[in-house]
Amino acid sequence: EKERFDLQEQSSNLVRQLGEYTVQLTELEDNLLVRLANAQGDILEDIALIENLEETKRTANEIAEKVSVASETQISINQTREVYRPVAARGALFYFLIDVLNVLDRVYQYSMANYIYILKKGMDICPGGGDGEQWVPEEKKLGKELPVEQRVPALTESVTSAVFGYISAGLFERHKLIMATQLTMGVLRQQGKLDAELFDWLLRAPRSEGMDNPLPEWLGEANWEMVNSIREFEQYAALGDDLVGSAKRWREWMELERPEEEPMPGDWKKMEQFEQLLLFRALRPDRMSNALGTFVKNTLGERYVTSDPFDLASSFEDSAPGTPMFIFLSPGVDVAAAVEHLGRKLGYTADNGKYASVSLGQGQEPIAMNNLKNFHKSGGWVLLQNIHLTIDWTNGPLEKTVDKLAEGAHENFRLFLSAEPPPSLERGLAISLLQNSVKLTNEPPEGMKQNLARAYNNFTEEMFEACAKQGEFKAIIFALCYFHAAILERKKFGVGNLPDAASGIGWNMNYPFNTGDLLCCGQCVNNYLENNSKVPWDDLKYIIGEIMYGGHVVEDWDRRTVAMYLESYFKEELLEGIEYFPGFPSPPSGLNHKQTVAYIEENFPTETPLAFGLHPNAEIGFKLREAESLCAAILSLQPRDGGGEEGSSVEDKAKTVLDDLVDRLPEQFDMEDIRGRTEEITPYIMVAIQEAERMNVLLAEMKRSLAELDLGLKGDLTMSDPMEKLMHALADGAVYAGWAKLAYPSLRSLGSWVNNLERRVEQLAQWCSDLQLPKAVWLSGLFNPQSFLTAVMQTTARKNDWPLDKTVVLTEVTKKQPEQIEGPSREGAYIHGLTLEGCRWDEKAGCLDESRPKEMFCPMPVIIIKAVTVDKAEMKDAYQCPVYKTERRFREEVFTAQLKSKHGQIKWTLSGVALFLDIC
C-alpha cells in the first residue's frame, strides 16, 4: 500500500473481478437449472435450451481462462509483496514489544491507531523512494529510487528508528535500556540467532551450590555458584577449570574498571558477543548494564543506546487536534515553560488569546473544561497541569472529552496534559487517556553535581546581598545546598521501602525532600544570622535536621543519618572552608553567585560514593542491584505460556522443581514429644518451642500446596489462582508469596531459600533433641530473633534479681568461630551468622575498619550477647550499629549492637554500616 500502490490497486481489482466472475458463474448455473426444470417434452428438441447451454459453456470457459490469468497475476503480486515481509515482521515485532510495556509502568499504554500512524511515518521518511521523498528530511534525500533489495533494509531500519524514537520519548530513563534490549533480542529471535535456553539463563542467573570455591581471594561465592550453574551448557563446560588454570589472566580481567571494553581472557574472546554476556552475568554482574548497552550498540546501532534530549517541538509534529500531548512530570522540570516557549515560536500566546494554562487543584475543574471547550471550537492551545491531583475528574469528564476530541475540533487546536505517574498503590490514570496521547518524559540530569547546581540556583545574588553577614550566609547556604543534594541523590544506592527493594543502604524509607524545604531552611538561616552575633550552629542543626527536613523522616536510623550529615558540614570550620569530600573543597569566600555556579561546574570531581560519605564499594552494590533489576524487568516482559521448540514449558519447569522440593521437604516437629520431655519451661526452651511451632506451620503449608499443585499439573484438580501463582514461582525460581507470608524476611531465590530452610530445621532439630541451649546460636536461623534476645535478658534478670524493664543487651565481638566454642556462655549467649555491610571487622585490632576493595560484606566472628542494667549500658568508643534481618532494612530492625571503633559515629553512620542476619 505504501511502496507499490499500483500493485496493491491491481490486487484489489483482481479480488473484485474474481468475485464478479463467481457471481456471474452462479447466475449462469441458476439460469440453466431453471430452464431445465421448466423444459417441456424432449429437451434435445428445445433449440433455445440447447443454445443457452452452449452459451453457458462458452462463458464458463472464458471465465475459467480469466480466473487462471488472475490467479497467476495474484501469485506474482504476492511474490512481490513477500519481498516487503521483513518490514511487516519488524512492525509486528515492535507492536507486541510495546504492548507489554505496561508491566514496567502502567502509564505505558499505546493505541493501535497511533502505532500505525508512526509506522507509516517511518516509511514516509525513508529515503530512496524516488518520487515519494516529499516527507524525507532534506539532508537525507537521495533523489533516486533504490532497488528493492536495498529499499527493504532501508525501510526496516527507518521504521525501527522512527517507532523506537517515538516510544523512547515517553519512557523513563531507567526503562530505555530494557526496551532497547527487548528489541535487540526480538530481532535476533526473528533471525533465528537467539538461543532460548541461554537467554533464559542470562535473565535468571540460577546458582548451583555444593562445590567449594577454589578462588575465594578474588571470586565471590555467588559468582562461583553461577559458574557452576552455567557449566551445564556445552560451550561453558570448561569455564570453572579455566578460571583455576588461568587464574592470573582472569583475575586481571575481573579487576578491570571497564571489562566490557577489553577482550575476554584466552579463547573466550572468540565467543559470540551474546554468549559473552553470560560470562558478564556470572563473573562481573556489576558491569551487566554496560555490557548489555555495548551489545545493543553493536547489534542495532548507537542510536538505540543514546538517549535523545527532551524535544517538545519534534514530538509536537506527531500531535493532532484529536491527539493530545501527555508530559510526565519530574522534580525540577517546568513543563509550562517548555510549552509556552514553543507556543511563542509558533504564535500561540496568552497575549493573543490563543494559549491558556490551568493548574489543576481544588475548584479548577470547571475552569479547565471551559477553556478546553472554547479552544476546541476556536483553535488554540490548552495546557492542563497536574491532572493527577484531580483523578476523579481526570478519569471521568476529561477522559470522555478526550475520547471525542477529534469530533468538530478546530485544525489549530492542541491539548497538552501533565501529570506525575501515580504510585502503584494509588488509583491510576485512565488507560484511554494514555493510549490516545503522544507521551513525553522530561527527567532532569541525575548526579550530585547537577543536583548541587540546581539547588544553588534557587538562591540569587540579591538574597546574599540582603543579609548583613554575607560571608557566613554564603558558606552556610552552599553547605545547605550540598546537604540537600546529598540526601536526594543518596536514594540511588537503595531505599528499603520501595517495591522490590534489595537494599536500604541509602535510606530505610523514601522521603519527599523538596525545594520548598531548601528555601525555608535558607530563610531560617538568614533570620538566625540577623538575630545572633555568632552563628548558632546547634539551633540551625536542630531546625534543619529535626523540623524542616527531619519532619519528613520517621525512621530513627534515617534521622541519625540526617543529623550526621549536618554534624559534618555545620560547624565553625565551615566559615574558613572545609572539604566536602576528597577533591572538592568549599568555594572561595569571595565568589559571587555566578562564579560559584561556575566553580561547581568546573571543579566538581567525578562522582563517587565518597561524595555521600559512603564507601566506594557502595557503587558496586548499586551496579549489582541495577543489573538484577534490569534482568528481572526483561524477564517480566517475556511470554509466560509454553516453551516452544527450544525451551521447557512453565508446567515442565514447575514440575521438575516441585518433585525436587517434595523429596527434600523436612519432616515436621513432634510438638507433643518436645513438650513431654520438658521438665521446666525456661526462656530458652520457650524460644525453641515457639520456633518449632512456627516452622511446623510453614512446612505444613508447603507440603499441602505442593501436593495440591501436583494434582493440578496431573489434571486431577482444576488449577486455582493460588496454584497458578505457585506454579509460576517454582518455574521462575522465586519463593511463593504464600510461603513467604508464613516464613521470615528473605531476599533469597528459591534454591538458596530452601537450602537456608534446611539449615534452620537442622539447628531447631538439634536444639529440640536435648532442649539445651546450643553452644553458639545461629541467630539468623530464627523466625523471631528478638524473642531470643528477650530470653537472654529474662535469664540474666532472674539470676541477678533485676527488673526486666531496666535490663538491656550489650554485644561483645569475640575472636572465635562457631566451631571453636566449647560450651554455652555463662554471662549470656554466643550468637553467630551476622554479616557486616559498609565496613569490615578487623579481627586483630578488634574494631571496625575500612572495607577492602570489592568486599561487599564481612562475616562476623562469634558475638556474645550480655544483659546488663541500663546504667551500665554505655560503651565508650563504640559505634551503635543497627542489626537488621535482611539488606532491605525497612521495618526489619532486630536490636542495636555495640561495635568498637577508632572513629566516631559520623563516619560509619554516613557509610550506612549495619549488621544483617541474612544476605542473599
PDB file of C-alpha atoms in Angstrom, residues 204-414:
ATOM      1  CA  ARG A 204      17.555 -15.736  35.706  1.00  0.00           C
ATOM      2  CA  ALA A 205      21.239 -16.449  36.507  1.00  0.00           C
ATOM      3  CA  PRO A 206      20.455 -19.524  38.648  1.00  0.00           C
ATOM      4  CA  ARG A 207      23.050 -20.670  41.166  1.00  0.00           C
ATOM      5  CA  SER A 208      24.330 -24.143  41.847  1.00  0.00           C
ATOM      6  CA  GLU A 209      25.538 -24.681  45.406  1.00  0.00           C
ATOM      7  CA  GLY A 210      27.561 -27.522  46.838  1.00  0.00           C
ATOM      8  CA  MET A 211      31.055 -27.064  45.355  1.00  0.00           C
ATOM      9  CA  ASP A 212      33.761 -25.231  47.290  1.00  0.00           C
ATOM     10  CA  ASN A 213      35.056 -22.012  45.753  1.00  0.00           C
ATOM     11  CA  PRO A 214      38.734 -22.545  44.829  1.00  0.00           C
ATOM     12  CA  LEU A 215      39.358 -18.815  44.273  1.00  0.00           C
ATOM     13  CA  PRO A 216      37.869 -17.046  47.310  1.00  0.00           C
ATOM     14  CA  GLU A 217      40.504 -14.260  47.236  1.00  0.00           C
ATOM     15  CA  TRP A 218      39.064 -12.627  44.119  1.00  0.00           C
ATOM     16  CA  LEU A 219      35.947 -14.574  43.092  1.00  0.00           C
ATOM     17  CA  GLY A 220      32.802 -14.162  45.188  1.00  0.00           C
ATOM     18  CA  GLU A 221      30.776 -17.119  46.402  1.00  0.00           C
ATOM     19  CA  ALA A 222      27.728 -16.040  44.394  1.00  0.00           C
ATOM     20  CA  ASN A 223      29.867 -15.760  41.244  1.00  0.00           C
ATOM     21  CA  TRP A 224      31.270 -19.253  41.760  1.00  0.00           C
ATOM     22  CA  GLU A 225      27.771 -20.678  42.210  1.00  0.00           C
ATOM     23  CA  MET A 226      26.727 -19.081  38.909  1.00  0.00           C
ATOM     24  CA  VAL A 227      29.833 -20.515  37.219  1.00  0.00           C
ATOM     25  CA  ASN A 228      28.817 -23.979  38.432  1.00  0.00           C
ATOM     26  CA  SER A 229      25.338 -23.428  37.029  1.00  0.00           C
ATOM     27  CA  ILE A 230      26.447 -22.175  33.605  1.00  0.00           C
ATOM     28  CA  ARG A 231      28.765 -25.160  33.127  1.00  0.00           C
ATOM     29  CA  GLU A 232      25.692 -27.195  32.228  1.00  0.00           C
ATOM     30  CA  PHE A 233      25.914 -25.637  28.763  1.00  0.00           C
ATOM     31  CA  GLU A 234      28.475 -27.257  26.474  1.00  0.00           C
ATOM     32  CA  GLN A 235      30.220 -24.045  25.455  1.00  0.00           C
ATOM     33  CA  TYR A 236      30.852 -23.124  29.123  1.00  0.00           C
ATOM     34  CA  ALA A 237      31.749 -26.600  30.430  1.00  0.00           C
ATOM     35  CA  ALA A 238      35.443 -25.705  30.808  1.00  0.00           C
ATOM     36  CA  LEU A 239      34.856 -22.324  32.490  1.00  0.00           C
ATOM     37  CA  GLY A 240      35.481 -23.479  36.064  1.00  0.00           C
ATOM     38  CA  ASP A 241      38.699 -25.302  35.177  1.00  0.00           C
ATOM     39  CA  ASP A 242      39.926 -22.359  33.082  1.00  0.00           C
ATOM     40  CA  LEU A 243      39.285 -19.920  35.937  1.00  0.00           C
ATOM     41  CA  VAL A 244      41.612 -22.012  38.095  1.00  0.00           C
ATOM     42  CA  GLY A 245      44.145 -22.836  35.375  1.00  0.00           C
ATOM     43  CA  SER A 246      44.389 -19.262  34.047  1.00  0.00           C
ATOM     44  CA  ALA A 247      43.741 -17.574  37.370  1.00  0.00           C
ATOM     45  CA  LYS A 248      46.212 -14.743  36.761  1.00  0.00           C
ATOM     46  CA  ARG A 249      44.666 -13.660  33.447  1.00  0.00           C
ATOM     47  CA  TRP A 250      41.139 -13.999  34.770  1.00  0.00           C
ATOM     48  CA  ARG A 251      41.937 -12.060  37.932  1.00  0.00           C
ATOM     49  CA  GLU A 252      43.411  -9.207  35.864  1.00  0.00           C
ATOM     50  CA  TRP A 253      40.241  -9.111  33.745  1.00  0.00           C
ATOM     51  CA  MET A 254      38.000  -9.320  36.836  1.00  0.00           C
ATOM     52  CA  GLU A 255      39.741  -6.328  38.391  1.00  0.00           C
ATOM     53  CA  LEU A 256      39.392  -4.098  35.307  1.00  0.00           C
ATOM     54  CA  GLU A 257      37.285  -1.000  35.858  1.00  0.00           C
ATOM     55  CA  ARG A 258      35.532  -1.419  32.476  1.00  0.00           C
ATOM     56  CA  PRO A 259      35.937  -5.071  31.437  1.00  0.00           C
ATOM     57  CA  GLU A 260      33.275  -4.733  28.711  1.00  0.00           C
ATOM     58  CA  GLU A 261      35.760  -2.587  26.754  1.00  0.00           C
ATOM     59  CA  GLU A 262      38.520  -5.204  26.903  1.00  0.00           C
ATOM     60  CA  PRO A 263      38.773  -8.653  25.274  1.00  0.00           C
ATOM     61  CA  MET A 264      37.989 -11.753  27.323  1.00  0.00           C
ATOM     62  CA  PRO A 265      40.935 -13.896  28.530  1.00  0.00           C
ATOM     63  CA  GLY A 266      42.142 -16.752  26.302  1.00  0.00           C
ATOM     64  CA  ASP A 267      39.814 -18.337  23.749  1.00  0.00           C
ATOM     65  CA  TRP A 268      36.758 -16.896  25.457  1.00  0.00           C
ATOM     66  CA  LYS A 269      37.292 -13.723  23.423  1.00  0.00           C
ATOM     67  CA  LYS A 270      36.334 -15.751  20.307  1.00  0.00           C
ATOM     68  CA  MET A 271      32.830 -16.413  21.604  1.00  0.00           C
ATOM     69  CA  GLU A 272      29.819 -14.692  20.080  1.00  0.00           C
ATOM     70  CA  GLN A 273      29.093 -11.399  21.841  1.00  0.00           C
ATOM     71  CA  PHE A 274      25.748 -12.678  23.092  1.00  0.00           C
ATOM     72  CA  GLU A 275      27.432 -15.714  24.671  1.00  0.00           C
ATOM     73  CA  GLN A 276      29.935 -13.385  26.347  1.00  0.00           C
ATOM     74  CA  LEU A 277      27.015 -11.634  28.053  1.00  0.00           C
ATOM     75  CA  LEU A 278      26.503 -14.786  30.132  1.00  0.00           C
ATOM     76  CA  LEU A 279      30.110 -14.544  31.336  1.00  0.00           C
ATOM     77  CA  PHE A 280      29.460 -10.974  32.474  1.00  0.00           C
ATOM     78  CA  ARG A 281      26.294 -12.131  34.249  1.00  0.00           C
ATOM     79  CA  ALA A 282      28.227 -14.809  36.117  1.00  0.00           C
ATOM     80  CA  LEU A 283      31.557 -13.078  36.777  1.00  0.00           C
ATOM     81  CA  ARG A 284      31.004  -9.308  36.609  1.00  0.00           C
ATOM     82  CA  PRO A 285      27.283  -8.692  37.122  1.00  0.00           C
ATOM     83  CA  ASP A 286      28.098  -5.155  38.268  1.00  0.00           C
ATOM     84  CA  ARG A 287      29.007  -4.349  34.637  1.00  0.00           C
ATOM     85  CA  MET A 288      25.982  -6.119  33.154  1.00  0.00           C
ATOM     86  CA  SER A 289      24.137  -2.915  32.231  1.00  0.00           C
ATOM     87  CA  ASN A 290      27.194  -1.566  30.432  1.00  0.00           C
ATOM     88  CA  ALA A 291      27.814  -4.887  28.666  1.00  0.00           C
ATOM     89  CA  LEU A 292      24.183  -5.008  27.511  1.00  0.00           C
ATOM     90  CA  GLY A 293      24.428  -1.445  26.238  1.00  0.00           C
ATOM     91  CA  THR A 294      27.550  -2.334  24.243  1.00  0.00           C
ATOM     92  CA  PHE A 295      25.810  -5.430  22.860  1.00  0.00           C
ATOM     93  CA  VAL A 296      22.759  -3.429  21.741  1.00  0.00           C
ATOM     94  CA  LYS A 297      25.000  -0.788  20.129  1.00  0.00           C
ATOM     95  CA  ASN A 298      26.987  -3.404  18.210  1.00  0.00           C
ATOM     96  CA  THR A 299      23.832  -5.258  17.104  1.00  0.00           C
ATOM     97  CA  LEU A 300      21.400  -2.467  16.201  1.00  0.00           C
ATOM     98  CA  GLY A 301      23.489   0.693  16.287  1.00  0.00           C
ATOM     99  CA  GLU A 302      24.418   3.530  18.636  1.00  0.00           C
ATOM    100  CA  ARG A 303      21.051   5.190  18.008  1.00  0.00           C
ATOM    101  CA  TYR A 304      19.407   2.659  20.325  1.00  0.00           C
ATOM    102  CA  VAL A 305      21.591   3.300  23.381  1.00  0.00           C
ATOM    103  CA  THR A 306      21.764   7.088  23.079  1.00  0.00           C
ATOM    104  CA  SER A 307      19.019   8.993  24.857  1.00  0.00           C
ATOM    105  CA  ASP A 308      17.568  11.839  22.819  1.00  0.00           C
ATOM    106  CA  PRO A 309      17.165  15.106  24.741  1.00  0.00           C
ATOM    107  CA  PHE A 310      13.677  16.349  25.553  1.00  0.00           C
ATOM    108  CA  ASP A 311      12.359  17.787  22.290  1.00  0.00           C
ATOM    109  CA  LEU A 312       8.820  19.100  22.561  1.00  0.00           C
ATOM    110  CA  ALA A 313       8.928  20.632  19.071  1.00  0.00           C
ATOM    111  CA  SER A 314       9.788  17.324  17.417  1.00  0.00           C
ATOM    112  CA  SER A 315       7.107  15.384  19.292  1.00  0.00           C
ATOM    113  CA  PHE A 316       4.599  18.153  18.565  1.00  0.00           C
ATOM    114  CA  GLU A 317       4.690  17.073  14.906  1.00  0.00           C
ATOM    115  CA  ASP A 318       3.018  13.797  15.895  1.00  0.00           C
ATOM    116  CA  SER A 319       0.174  15.521  17.704  1.00  0.00           C
ATOM    117  CA  ALA A 320      -3.176  16.438  16.147  1.00  0.00           C
ATOM    118  CA  PRO A 321      -6.408  18.140  17.249  1.00  0.00           C
ATOM    119  CA  GLY A 322      -7.623  14.709  18.407  1.00  0.00           C
ATOM    120  CA  THR A 323      -4.248  13.535  19.764  1.00  0.00           C
ATOM    121  CA  PRO A 324      -3.136  15.301  22.976  1.00  0.00           C
ATOM    122  CA  MET A 325       0.443  15.538  24.228  1.00  0.00           C
ATOM    123  CA  PHE A 326       0.999  13.990  27.652  1.00  0.00           C
ATOM    124  CA  ILE A 327       4.110  15.079  29.557  1.00  0.00           C
ATOM    125  CA  PHE A 328       5.119  13.214  32.713  1.00  0.00           C
ATOM    126  CA  LEU A 329       6.332  15.465  35.498  1.00  0.00           C
ATOM    127  CA  SER A 330       9.699  15.106  37.215  1.00  0.00           C
ATOM    128  CA  PRO A 331      11.176  17.151  40.098  1.00  0.00           C
ATOM    129  CA  GLY A 332      12.828  20.337  38.910  1.00  0.00           C
ATOM    130  CA  VAL A 333      11.213  20.311  35.456  1.00  0.00           C
ATOM    131  CA  ASP A 334       8.956  23.188  34.340  1.00  0.00           C
ATOM    132  CA  VAL A 335       6.535  21.833  31.731  1.00  0.00           C
ATOM    133  CA  ALA A 336       4.653  25.136  31.410  1.00  0.00           C
ATOM    134  CA  ALA A 337       7.829  26.991  30.454  1.00  0.00           C
ATOM    135  CA  ALA A 338       8.593  24.468  27.688  1.00  0.00           C
ATOM    136  CA  VAL A 339       5.066  24.639  26.241  1.00  0.00           C
ATOM    137  CA  GLU A 340       4.983  28.455  26.419  1.00  0.00           C
ATOM    138  CA  HIS A 341       8.371  28.690  24.700  1.00  0.00           C
ATOM    139  CA  LEU A 342       7.176  26.517  21.803  1.00  0.00           C
ATOM    140  CA  GLY A 343       3.898  28.434  21.689  1.00  0.00           C
ATOM    141  CA  ARG A 344       5.702  31.769  21.293  1.00  0.00           C
ATOM    142  CA  LYS A 345       7.687  30.391  18.357  1.00  0.00           C
ATOM    143  CA  LEU A 346       4.515  29.182  16.623  1.00  0.00           C
ATOM    144  CA  GLY A 347       2.334  32.165  17.506  1.00  0.00           C
ATOM    145  CA  TYR A 348       0.240  30.764  20.375  1.00  0.00           C
ATOM    146  CA  THR A 349       0.448  33.003  23.423  1.00  0.00           C
ATOM    147  CA  ALA A 350      -1.842  34.127  26.209  1.00  0.00           C
ATOM    148  CA  ASP A 351      -1.486  37.711  24.953  1.00  0.00           C
ATOM    149  CA  ASN A 352      -3.049  36.936  21.579  1.00  0.00           C
ATOM    150  CA  GLY A 353      -5.720  34.750  23.210  1.00  0.00           C
ATOM    151  CA  LYS A 354      -4.500  31.512  21.673  1.00  0.00           C
ATOM    152  CA  TYR A 355      -2.986  29.919  24.791  1.00  0.00           C
ATOM    153  CA  ALA A 356      -4.387  29.054  28.209  1.00  0.00           C
ATOM    154  CA  SER A 357      -2.848  27.164  31.121  1.00  0.00           C
ATOM    155  CA  VAL A 358      -4.722  25.744  34.109  1.00  0.00           C
ATOM    156  CA  SER A 359      -3.035  24.105  37.093  1.00  0.00           C
ATOM    157  CA  LEU A 360      -5.496  21.540  38.382  1.00  0.00           C
ATOM    158  CA  GLY A 361      -6.470  21.512  42.022  1.00  0.00           C
ATOM    159  CA  GLN A 362      -9.490  22.162  44.170  1.00  0.00           C
ATOM    160  CA  GLY A 363     -12.155  24.035  42.202  1.00  0.00           C
ATOM    161  CA  GLN A 364     -10.151  24.342  38.975  1.00  0.00           C
ATOM    162  CA  GLU A 365     -12.001  21.636  37.033  1.00  0.00           C
ATOM    163  CA  PRO A 366     -14.798  23.898  35.612  1.00  0.00           C
ATOM    164  CA  ILE A 367     -12.234  26.484  34.510  1.00  0.00           C
ATOM    165  CA  ALA A 368     -10.165  23.781  32.793  1.00  0.00           C
ATOM    166  CA  MET A 369     -13.186  22.308  30.999  1.00  0.00           C
ATOM    167  CA  ASN A 370     -14.410  25.756  29.904  1.00  0.00           C
ATOM    168  CA  ASN A 371     -11.018  26.597  28.348  1.00  0.00           C
ATOM    169  CA  LEU A 372     -10.886  23.187  26.704  1.00  0.00           C
ATOM    170  CA  LYS A 373     -14.295  23.567  25.034  1.00  0.00           C
ATOM    171  CA  ASN A 374     -13.662  27.164  23.914  1.00  0.00           C
ATOM    172  CA  PHE A 375     -10.288  26.469  22.306  1.00  0.00           C
ATOM    173  CA  HIS A 376     -11.621  23.222  20.825  1.00  0.00           C
ATOM    174  CA  LYS A 377     -14.024  25.322  18.735  1.00  0.00           C
ATOM    175  CA  SER A 378     -11.965  28.438  18.055  1.00  0.00           C
ATOM    176  CA  GLY A 379      -8.456  26.972  17.854  1.00  0.00           C
ATOM    177  CA  GLY A 380      -5.543  27.439  20.220  1.00  0.00           C
ATOM    178  CA  TRP A 381      -3.503  25.588  22.837  1.00  0.00           C
ATOM    179  CA  VAL A 382      -4.654  24.447  26.273  1.00  0.00           C
ATOM    180  CA  LEU A 383      -2.263  23.174  28.953  1.00  0.00           C
ATOM    181  CA  LEU A 384      -3.821  21.273  31.857  1.00  0.00           C
ATOM    182  CA  GLN A 385      -1.192  20.753  34.548  1.00  0.00           C
ATOM    183  CA  ASN A 386      -1.131  18.250  37.431  1.00  0.00           C
ATOM    184  CA  ILE A 387      -4.168  16.305  36.293  1.00  0.00           C
ATOM    185  CA  HIS A 388      -3.187  13.529  38.729  1.00  0.00           C
ATOM    186  CA  LEU A 389      -4.382  15.772  41.565  1.00  0.00           C
ATOM    187  CA  THR A 390      -7.990  15.589  40.364  1.00  0.00           C
ATOM    188  CA  ILE A 391      -8.109  11.901  39.499  1.00  0.00           C
ATOM    189  CA  ASP A 392     -11.923  11.606  39.652  1.00  0.00           C
ATOM    190  CA  TRP A 393     -12.386  14.454  37.173  1.00  0.00           C
ATOM    191  CA  THR A 394      -9.471  13.252  35.026  1.00  0.00           C
ATOM    192  CA  ASN A 395     -10.823   9.707  34.770  1.00  0.00           C
ATOM    193  CA  GLY A 396     -14.371  10.942  34.314  1.00  0.00           C
ATOM    194  CA  PRO A 397     -15.317  14.112  32.377  1.00  0.00           C
ATOM    195  CA  LEU A 398     -11.828  14.730  30.959  1.00  0.00           C
ATOM    196  CA  GLU A 399     -11.442  11.149  29.694  1.00  0.00           C
ATOM    197  CA  LYS A 400     -14.833  11.265  27.942  1.00  0.00           C
ATOM    198  CA  THR A 401     -13.980  14.620  26.363  1.00  0.00           C
ATOM    199  CA  VAL A 402     -10.600  13.413  25.088  1.00  0.00           C
ATOM    200  CA  ASP A 403     -12.216  10.274  23.605  1.00  0.00           C
ATOM    201  CA  LYS A 404     -14.285  12.563  21.326  1.00  0.00           C
ATOM    202  CA  LEU A 405     -11.644  15.244  20.882  1.00  0.00           C
ATOM    203  CA  ALA A 406     -11.320  14.796  17.116  1.00  0.00           C
ATOM    204  CA  GLU A 407     -15.042  15.443  16.535  1.00  0.00           C
ATOM    205  CA  GLY A 408     -15.531  19.042  15.380  1.00  0.00           C
ATOM    206  CA  ALA A 409     -12.096  20.184  16.555  1.00  0.00           C
ATOM    207  CA  HIS A 410     -10.500  23.289  15.036  1.00  0.00           C
ATOM    208  CA  GLU A 411      -7.434  22.375  12.996  1.00  0.00           C
ATOM    209  CA  ASN A 412      -5.214  24.598  15.179  1.00  0.00           C
ATOM    210  CA  PHE A 413      -6.457  23.165  18.463  1.00  0.00           C
ATOM    211  CA  ARG A 414      -3.926  21.283  20.614  1.00  0.00           C
TER     212      ARG A 414
END
